[in-house]
C-alpha positions as a printed Julia matrix, in Angstrom:
276×3 Matrix{Float64}:
 197.66  132.83   10.02
 197.38  129.59    7.3
 197.98  130.96    3.63
 196.11  128.83    1.31
 196.85  129.19   -2.73
 194.52  128.5    -4.66
 194.73  127.43   -8.38
 192.5   129.68  -10.83
 194.02  128.55  -14.55
 190.82  126.91  -14.36
 187.76  127.13  -12.47
 187.59  125.85   -8.88
 184.37  123.71   -8.73
 181.35  124.55   -6.77
 179.28  121.82   -4.83
 176.85  123.66   -2.86
 175.62  128.16   -1.18
 173.51  129.37    0.89
 173.29  132.01    3.21
 172.58  130.69    7.02
 170.02  133.08    9.89
 170.53  131.56   13.57
 166.13  132.51   15.65
 167.83  133.44   18.04
 171.23  134.25   20.36
 171.55  130.83   21.78
 171.92  128.81   18.22
 175.19  126.89   18.09
 176.88  125.26   14.54
 176.03  121.68   14.51
 178.73  119.32   14.38
 179.1   118.71   10.79
 181.82  116.95    9.43
 184.17  118.63    6.28
 185.19  117.21    2.35
 185.49  120.63    0.68
 186.61  124.2     1.05
 184.15  125.78    3.1
 184.39  129.7     2.78
 181.96  131.39    5.43
 181.45  135.83    5.19
 179.69  137.08    8.07
 176.54  139.72    7.82
 175.6   140.1    10.88
 177.46  139.15   15.25
 179.99  136.63   16.0
 180.67  132.89   14.61
 182.04  130.54   17.14
 183.58  128.04   15.12
 186.0   125.0    16.69
 187.73  122.68   14.31
 191.17  121.26   13.18
 192.19  121.77   16.84
 191.65  126.16   16.7
 188.85  128.0    17.37
 187.72  130.64   15.23
 185.13  134.26   16.59
 184.72  135.63   12.79
 182.87  138.91   12.79
 180.38  140.81   10.72
 182.49  141.65    8.31
 184.8   139.47    8.47
 185.75  135.46    6.93
 186.94  132.78    7.08
 188.01  130.33    5.38
 188.0   126.31    6.46
 190.28  123.19    4.31
 189.31  119.3     4.52
 191.19  117.91    6.63
 191.71  114.11    7.81
 189.49  112.55   10.08
 188.79  113.19   12.3
 189.75  116.32   13.08
 187.37  117.62   10.18
 184.41  117.5    12.1
 183.22  121.3    13.24
 181.3   122.65   15.58
 179.93  125.83   17.57
 181.89  126.13   20.4
 179.46  129.78   22.08
 175.86  130.69   22.11
 175.55  133.8    19.16
 173.37  135.17   17.14
 174.77  135.82   13.61
 174.37  135.75    9.96
 176.76  134.27    7.32
 177.64  133.33    3.64
 178.36  129.52    3.4
 179.7   128.23    0.43
 181.42  125.03   -0.5
 183.96  124.18   -3.14
 187.19  122.09   -4.25
 190.28  122.47   -7.18
 191.52  120.01  -10.05
 195.55  119.0    -8.38
 197.36  119.86  -11.77
 200.43  119.36  -12.59
 201.27  122.59  -13.78
 198.89  126.07  -11.44
 200.84  128.98  -12.17
 197.95  130.66  -11.87
 196.87  130.39   -8.19
 195.36  133.47   -5.25
 196.52  132.66   -2.18
 194.15  133.13    0.83
 194.07  133.66    4.65
 192.14  131.42    6.89
 190.83  134.55    8.91
 190.86  138.39    7.52
 188.9   140.86    7.98
 187.21  142.24    4.86
 187.59  146.0     3.28
 183.89  145.79    1.64
 181.64  142.19    2.58
 178.93  143.54    0.6
 181.47  143.04   -3.16
 181.83  138.57   -1.96
 177.78  138.77   -0.59
 176.65  140.46   -3.71
 178.06  137.6    -6.0
 177.31  134.61   -3.23
 173.72  135.91   -3.37
 174.29  135.92   -7.7
 174.93  132.25   -7.36
 173.48  131.2    -5.39
 170.48  132.38   -7.27
 172.17  130.68  -10.41
 172.22  127.64   -8.45
 168.72  127.69   -7.84
 167.4   128.3   -11.24
 169.88  125.52  -12.66
 173.09  126.91  -14.65
 175.23  125.25  -16.03
 177.58  123.57  -13.56
 180.48  125.94  -15.35
 179.04  128.62  -15.25
 178.33  127.33  -11.03
 182.18  127.43  -11.53
 183.93  130.33  -12.5
 181.01  132.25  -10.24
 183.01  130.31   -7.44
 186.4   131.45   -9.08
 185.32  135.32   -9.14
 183.95  134.89   -5.32
 187.55  133.88   -4.58
 189.36  136.56   -6.69
 186.73  139.11   -5.05
 187.67  138.36   -1.95
 191.76  137.7    -2.55
 191.43  141.32   -3.75
 189.53  143.28   -1.58
 191.63  141.25    1.95
 193.13  143.67    4.37
 196.54  141.98    3.91
 197.72  145.25    5.3
 196.15  143.77    9.11
 198.67  141.45    9.19
 201.59  143.6     8.51
 203.84  145.47   10.9
 206.04  147.61    8.38
 205.25  151.06    8.54
 203.44  152.2     5.83
 203.75  155.44    3.74
 201.77  157.96    5.02
 199.93  159.04    1.96
 198.74  155.63    1.61
 197.93  156.43    5.24
 195.53  159.3     4.45
 193.71  158.31    1.74
 192.53  154.61    4.13
 191.85  156.32    6.84
 188.9   158.66    4.24
 187.91  155.3     3.19
 186.9   153.77    6.14
 185.55  157.66    7.02
 182.64  157.4     3.95
 182.88  153.48    5.04
 181.98  154.34    8.72
 179.4   157.57    7.68
 177.94  155.58    4.86
 174.63  156.64    6.78
 174.94  160.43    6.48
 174.53  162.48    3.51
 178.0   162.88    2.79
 179.96  165.35    1.26
 183.25  166.2     0.02
 183.79  170.07    1.8
 182.75  167.64    4.72
 185.1   164.95    4.83
 188.45  167.76    3.71
 187.31  169.33    7.28
 186.87  166.26    9.08
 191.0   165.44    7.54
 192.09  169.11    7.96
 192.1   170.05    4.03
 191.55  172.19    1.0
 188.53  170.83   -0.51
 189.9   169.79   -4.22
 192.65  169.42   -2.67
 191.49  166.62   -1.8
 189.31  165.37   -4.15
 192.26  165.31   -6.23
 195.26  164.35   -3.45
 192.37  161.21   -3.99
 192.12  160.37   -7.68
 195.7   160.53   -8.45
 195.68  157.85   -5.88
 193.57  155.86   -6.89
 191.92  156.55  -10.53
 188.76  158.13   -9.63
 187.53  161.15   -7.02
 186.12  161.84   -3.68
 182.89  162.06   -5.31
 182.91  158.91   -6.85
 184.08  157.02   -4.61
 181.62  157.76   -2.09
 178.35  157.23   -4.99
 180.5   153.61   -6.01
 179.91  152.95   -1.8
 176.89  153.55   -1.59
 176.0   152.1    -4.86
 177.72  148.46   -3.36
 175.41  148.77    0.41
 172.43  149.65   -1.49
 173.38  146.43   -3.22
 173.43  145.19   -0.37
 170.61  145.89    1.17
 168.3   145.12   -1.58
 170.01  141.05   -2.08
 170.1   140.6     1.56
 167.11  141.87    3.34
 163.46  143.34    3.07
 164.22  146.72    3.54
 162.14  148.72    1.13
 163.57  151.56   -0.66
 162.43  154.58    0.51
 163.85  152.26    3.83
 167.41  151.88    2.25
 167.76  155.58    0.65
 166.89  156.84    4.73
 169.45  154.59    5.86
 171.97  155.62    3.31
 171.7   159.71    3.91
 169.59  160.39    0.74
 166.74  162.72    1.14
 164.12  161.12   -1.07
 163.62  158.44   -3.04
 164.66  159.59   -6.57
 167.21  161.12   -5.74
 168.71  157.63   -3.9
 167.44  155.53   -6.99
 169.44  158.26   -9.34
 172.21  158.18   -7.73
 172.02  153.73   -7.53
 171.37  153.75  -11.59
 174.49  156.43  -12.66
 175.96  154.17  -11.04
 175.44  150.71  -11.44
 172.99  151.52  -14.69
 170.16  149.49  -13.22
 167.23  151.02  -10.98
 167.28  150.27   -7.21
 164.12  147.87   -8.02
 165.98  145.88  -11.12
 168.17  145.21   -9.14
 166.92  143.88   -6.71
 164.12  141.79   -8.7
 167.68  140.22  -10.7
 168.71  138.32   -8.76
 165.76  137.42   -6.73
 165.9   133.4    -5.81
 167.93  132.94   -2.04
 168.7   129.44   -0.09
 168.25  130.49    3.49
 168.36  128.25    5.96
 167.93  128.87    9.73
């Protein structure tokens, strides 16, 4: 697994960004030359891409980072058809003699909460279409890379044994993620893992600094933000999709976490760069 060190003592240089949606399952990525870094975050299906003599199959919730390489190896192309959707972003950075502040990104990896990166990329698209200052776009791009760095599940590449307590907490987080569409409660999760509900909430809070109930609400709000930014689902449909009994409860919960109503959030970043 290749790792890339990105200096962030100065903001990286934003080039362009967008969202792609295949119109059918017989789509293949065109053969295109890459002259800078390109980040992909997959939101649907599988992207089959060949680059620099290597084939990648990047699934929903995963990221791929391709670096610039010398010709003729700098052409990326699809090697298999698929019905997929993804956010993409091109950037580069200045080669400085002193880069004390850096982040390390893998060429490929699983994101714990991919909706966070896609929301930021959607906001970057809105900012780009609104003609914001290039320096602002550079800082927004840097923030996206930092988010990806923080959200990568580095543990899946680590073969060492993980602490049992940490494993329990990660299992709880996975359970919330996979059951986000249901009416999750602390009591239900405690019963599933065989703990007292008060104990499991205190244990979770000691490890992550927030209560389990707060984590559930934040996870639902994060998923809702993704649906609001990335889909045309109605507020009612999103509420149902996330296990809320009605729009009122959903809106109240969402605003308590984000400070915005679902409609206000959706309207704040409305300009998406969509290509097919």
